Each structure stands twice: as structure tokens, then as C-alpha cells.
């Protein structure tokens, strides 16, 4: 019983972390290739890179479980390279681990180094030398978000695998499993919004769903999903857009301001919402080009610290002007 209770308290990203490679969704090429390496007994040093929540950590842990089984603890060392204790600590841990005699087992030990792209160039150089030194009985798996932040000398020692953002179907398969296990009731609109808003990040999908469950005890609505992600609801975007298109200047500004405040939205979220809705609008090319060009400029201005109020008014101006272009002959 106590064990069950502790599983209940786990974050779902841990509770539903894949146990085996078969539970890793949407990364078939990577999974097939690394399995083949193991099967052939020729595991190279690995680099897994790609955006968060795509299964990098899960894949290497599942692979390690398949290789080592109950001997996992003795054979695998997990380190976080972004730990600010520096390369010296990492070096010592690796040294202790790699040089310990393997009495009960043969084969390579595995060192997993997470967030390696957070390391300084000097630390990466040190790491490269460490890898060389221990290659005889150790394999490294380096995890990173960006390969280009890694030193070429380090890259050249690893076989690289890119983890792409997961497609909606892969997220759906996993999430549907969780929905059943957690006895949730999630309608299609809510599920589709969850898949869209997760943007290929399984961790995000699971976290959002768990937050919704905590707030609702079972029934998960589309509104809850948007709220939990902190993304604007399409209905709110439509209300604003409608007012900007139809109302006079001052009413449009006041609707804009009111919904922004009420829903706690930032202009940058609204702009993305506008662009998505505009994708489904029939527009003449010149009106579409005008609006996209100018909304892009506003987005850039915000990212450079432009004033929110000024940029909000500018957005309204751009949309109103695009409507004029659209309706003029
Ligand atoms: N491809 C995947 N298949 C199944 N679950 C996944 C996948 N990617 C991520 N997850 C889920 O999201 C959580 C975080 O994944 P993780 O492997 O740590 O991602 P990354 O290391 O790429 O940031 C995992 O615990 C798992 O529950
Ligand atoms: Mg990870």
C-alpha cells in the first residue's frame, strides 16, 4: 500500500517515464539504430540532441535498463553537466566510477551526461580528454538541446542522433494511455488543443494534463487546457479581432485592453493567436503580405523591449489598415 501511495504523488513525467524502448513513442529510427548497436555489441559514444521533452533521457535510460537489467545501478552513472560544481567534480566522479573494478560483470559501463551544452568550452575540452581516457571500458551518452553549442572535437567522438519534436499522433498515443490509467474524461476539443499546445513536447503535455486533473478531479475541458498552458483561448482572440475589425478605434482599444488584462495575456501571445487565425482567413495576397510583414515587425519590436501599449495600438492599426487594403479595389 505505501508503495502505491508514493506512486500517486509522483509527477506524471516520472510515473509514466518509459520502462522499455518499446514505450518510447515517435523516435523509431533512433530506437532501432541504438538497439542494433547493442545487438552487434558495438556501442559507440552517443550524442542525443534536440528540444526538451522529446525522449532523450528516457531513451538512454530505457536502453540502459535493457542492457544491464538488475545490474543497472552498478553500471550506469548519471551526471548533470550544468551542475555549477564544475568540470573538476564531474571529472572525479567519472574517474571513481570508471576505474572501479567490475567484479561481477563484463562489458562497458555507461556514463550519461545530461545538459552537456551548458558546459563551457574549457570544460568540454576537458570532457573530451576524459572520454578518450576511459574509452576502453566506458561508453558515454551526451545529452544536449543544441548540437551547435558543443565543441567539434567532442562532437566528432560521438555518433549523433537528432530527437525531433514529437508529432501529434505520438503524443496522442501516450496521452491516451495516461487518460485511461488516470480515469480522466477528456473530450476531443480539449485533447486536440492539448496536442497542439504541447508543440511536440511530451513533458509539457503530461504536465498540463496533470495540472488539469489536480484542478478538476477527472473532467478536463478545453478552457482548462488553455488556462493551464497560459495560452490565449481562440475565442478570446476572435473577440478581440472581431472588435478591431468592426468597432471604431477607441472601442477596439478598450476591448483589446480589457481582454488582455482579464485573461492575463501578453501582446506576444495575442500576435501568435492572430497569425494562427489569419491562416484560416480568405485574404487577398497584398492584404495578407501587409499584415504578416507588420505583425512580424511588431513582434520583433516587443522582443527588443518595445513598449507594450505602443505596440498594442500599432497592432490594431495594422489590422485595420489590412482590412482597408482587403476591401479596396
Ligand atoms: N518519445 C517519448 N515517448 C514517451 N514518453 C516520452 C517521450 N518523450 C518524453 N516523454 C515523457 O516526457 C518525460 C520527459 O522526457 P525526457 O526523456 O526527460 O525528455 P528530454 O530528455 O528529451 O527532455 C518522460 O518522463 C516521459 O514521461
Ligand atoms: Mg532530459
GROMACS .gro file of N, CA and C and ligand atoms in nm, residues 12-14 16-18 23-27 50-59 114 143 163 166 174 202-203 206, ligand 1:
model
  114
   12UNK      N    1   0.370   1.306  -1.314
   12UNK     CA    2   0.342   1.208  -1.420
   12UNK      C    3   0.460   1.187  -1.513
   13UNK      N    4   0.543   1.289  -1.529
   13UNK     CA    5   0.660   1.269  -1.616
   13UNK      C    6   0.753   1.161  -1.561
   14UNK      N    7   0.749   1.140  -1.429
   14UNK     CA    8   0.827   1.029  -1.372
   14UNK      C    9   0.745   0.901  -1.372
   16UNK      N   10   0.514   0.804  -1.562
   16UNK     CA   11   0.495   0.745  -1.695
   16UNK      C   12   0.620   0.750  -1.781
   17UNK      N   13   0.736   0.759  -1.717
   17UNK     CA   14   0.860   0.754  -1.794
   17UNK      C   15   0.871   0.614  -1.855
   18UNK      N   16   0.904   0.603  -1.984
   18UNK     CA   17   0.908   0.471  -2.048
   18UNK      C   18   1.000   0.374  -1.974
   23UNK      N   19   0.831   0.157  -2.517
   23UNK     CA   20   0.740   0.261  -2.467
   23UNK      C   21   0.781   0.400  -2.511
   24UNK      N   22   0.892   0.410  -2.585
   24UNK     CA   23   0.934   0.541  -2.636
   24UNK      C   24   0.860   0.566  -2.767
   25UNK      N   25   0.781   0.671  -2.771
   25UNK     CA   26   0.699   0.696  -2.889
   25UNK      C   27   0.768   0.791  -2.986
   26UNK      N   28   0.747   0.766  -3.115
   26UNK     CA   29   0.781   0.865  -3.218
   26UNK      C   30   0.930   0.884  -3.246
   27UNK      N   31   1.015   0.798  -3.192
   27UNK     CA   32   1.159   0.813  -3.221
   27UNK      C   33   1.212   0.680  -3.275
   50UNK      N   34   1.833   1.763  -2.923
   50UNK     CA   35   1.702   1.804  -2.971
   50UNK      C   36   1.626   1.874  -2.861
   51UNK      N   37   1.507   1.926  -2.894
   51UNK     CA   38   1.432   2.007  -2.797
   51UNK      C   39   1.388   1.927  -2.674
   52UNK      N   40   1.354   1.995  -2.565
   52UNK     CA   41   1.313   1.929  -2.442
   52UNK      C   42   1.187   1.845  -2.460
   53UNK      N   43   1.175   1.741  -2.379
   53UNK     CA   44   1.052   1.664  -2.374
   53UNK      C   45   1.031   1.573  -2.494
   54UNK      N   46   1.140   1.536  -2.562
   54UNK     CA   47   1.125   1.452  -2.680
   54UNK      C   48   1.174   1.309  -2.656
   55UNK      N   49   1.228   1.284  -2.537
   55UNK     CA   50   1.262   1.146  -2.502
   55UNK      C   51   1.410   1.114  -2.496
   56UNK      N   52   1.496   1.215  -2.489
   56UNK     CA   53   1.640   1.187  -2.488
   56UNK      C   54   1.679   1.109  -2.362
   57UNK      N   55   1.645   1.165  -2.247
   57UNK     CA   56   1.679   1.097  -2.122
   57UNK      C   57   1.607   0.962  -2.113
   58UNK      N   58   1.480   0.961  -2.149
   58UNK     CA   59   1.402   0.836  -2.140
   58UNK      C   60   1.463   0.726  -2.226
   59UNK      N   61   1.507   0.763  -2.347
   59UNK     CA   62   1.560   0.662  -2.438
   59UNK      C   63   1.688   0.600  -2.384
  114UNK      N   64   2.401   1.468  -1.889
  114UNK     CA   65   2.287   1.549  -1.932
  114UNK      C   66   2.326   1.697  -1.941
  143UNK      N   67   2.383   1.422  -2.363
  143UNK     CA   68   2.250   1.475  -2.395
  143UNK      C   69   2.258   1.627  -2.402
  163UNK      N   70   1.680   1.423  -3.195
  163UNK     CA   71   1.544   1.396  -3.148
  163UNK      C   72   1.455   1.510  -3.195
  166UNK      N   73   0.805   1.576  -3.119
  166UNK     CA   74   0.718   1.461  -3.145
  166UNK      C   75   0.596   1.504  -3.225
  174UNK      N   76   0.051   0.823  -2.639
  174UNK     CA   77   0.096   0.816  -2.500
  174UNK      C   78  -0.008   0.878  -2.406
  202UNK      N   79   0.649   1.615  -2.507
  202UNK     CA   80   0.569   1.520  -2.429
  202UNK      C   81   0.566   1.559  -2.282
  203UNK      N   82   0.677   1.614  -2.233
  203UNK     CA   83   0.681   1.654  -2.092
  203UNK      C   84   0.574   1.760  -2.066
  206UNK      N   85   0.220   1.608  -2.060
  206UNK     CA   86   0.191   1.537  -1.935
  206UNK      C   87   0.172   1.634  -1.819
  330LIG     N1   88   0.928   0.986  -2.702
  330LIG     C1   89   0.866   0.971  -2.583
  330LIG     N2   90   0.786   0.864  -2.562
  330LIG     C2   91   0.722   0.851  -2.443
  330LIG     N3   92   0.731   0.938  -2.341
  330LIG     C3   93   0.810   1.047  -2.357
  330LIG     C4   94   0.881   1.067  -2.479
  330LIG     N4   95   0.949   1.184  -2.468
  330LIG     C5   96   0.923   1.231  -2.347
  330LIG     N5   97   0.838   1.151  -2.278
  330LIG     C6   98   0.783   1.175  -2.145
  330LIG     O1   99   0.824   1.305  -2.103
  330LIG     C7  100   0.910   1.296  -1.990
  330LIG     C8  101   1.035   1.376  -2.017
  330LIG     O2  102   1.108   1.312  -2.120
  330LIG     P1  103   1.266   1.311  -2.129
  330LIG     O3  104   1.306   1.181  -2.185
  330LIG     O4  105   1.326   1.351  -1.998
  330LIG     O5  106   1.286   1.426  -2.236
  330LIG     P2  107   1.419   1.504  -2.277
  330LIG     O6  108   1.533   1.435  -2.209
  330LIG     O7  109   1.423   1.492  -2.427
  330LIG     O8  110   1.397   1.644  -2.231
  330LIG     C9  111   0.940   1.149  -1.969
  330LIG     O9  112   0.938   1.115  -1.835
  330LIG    C10  113   0.829   1.077  -2.040
  330LIG    O10  114   0.724   1.057  -1.950
   0.00000   0.00000   0.00000
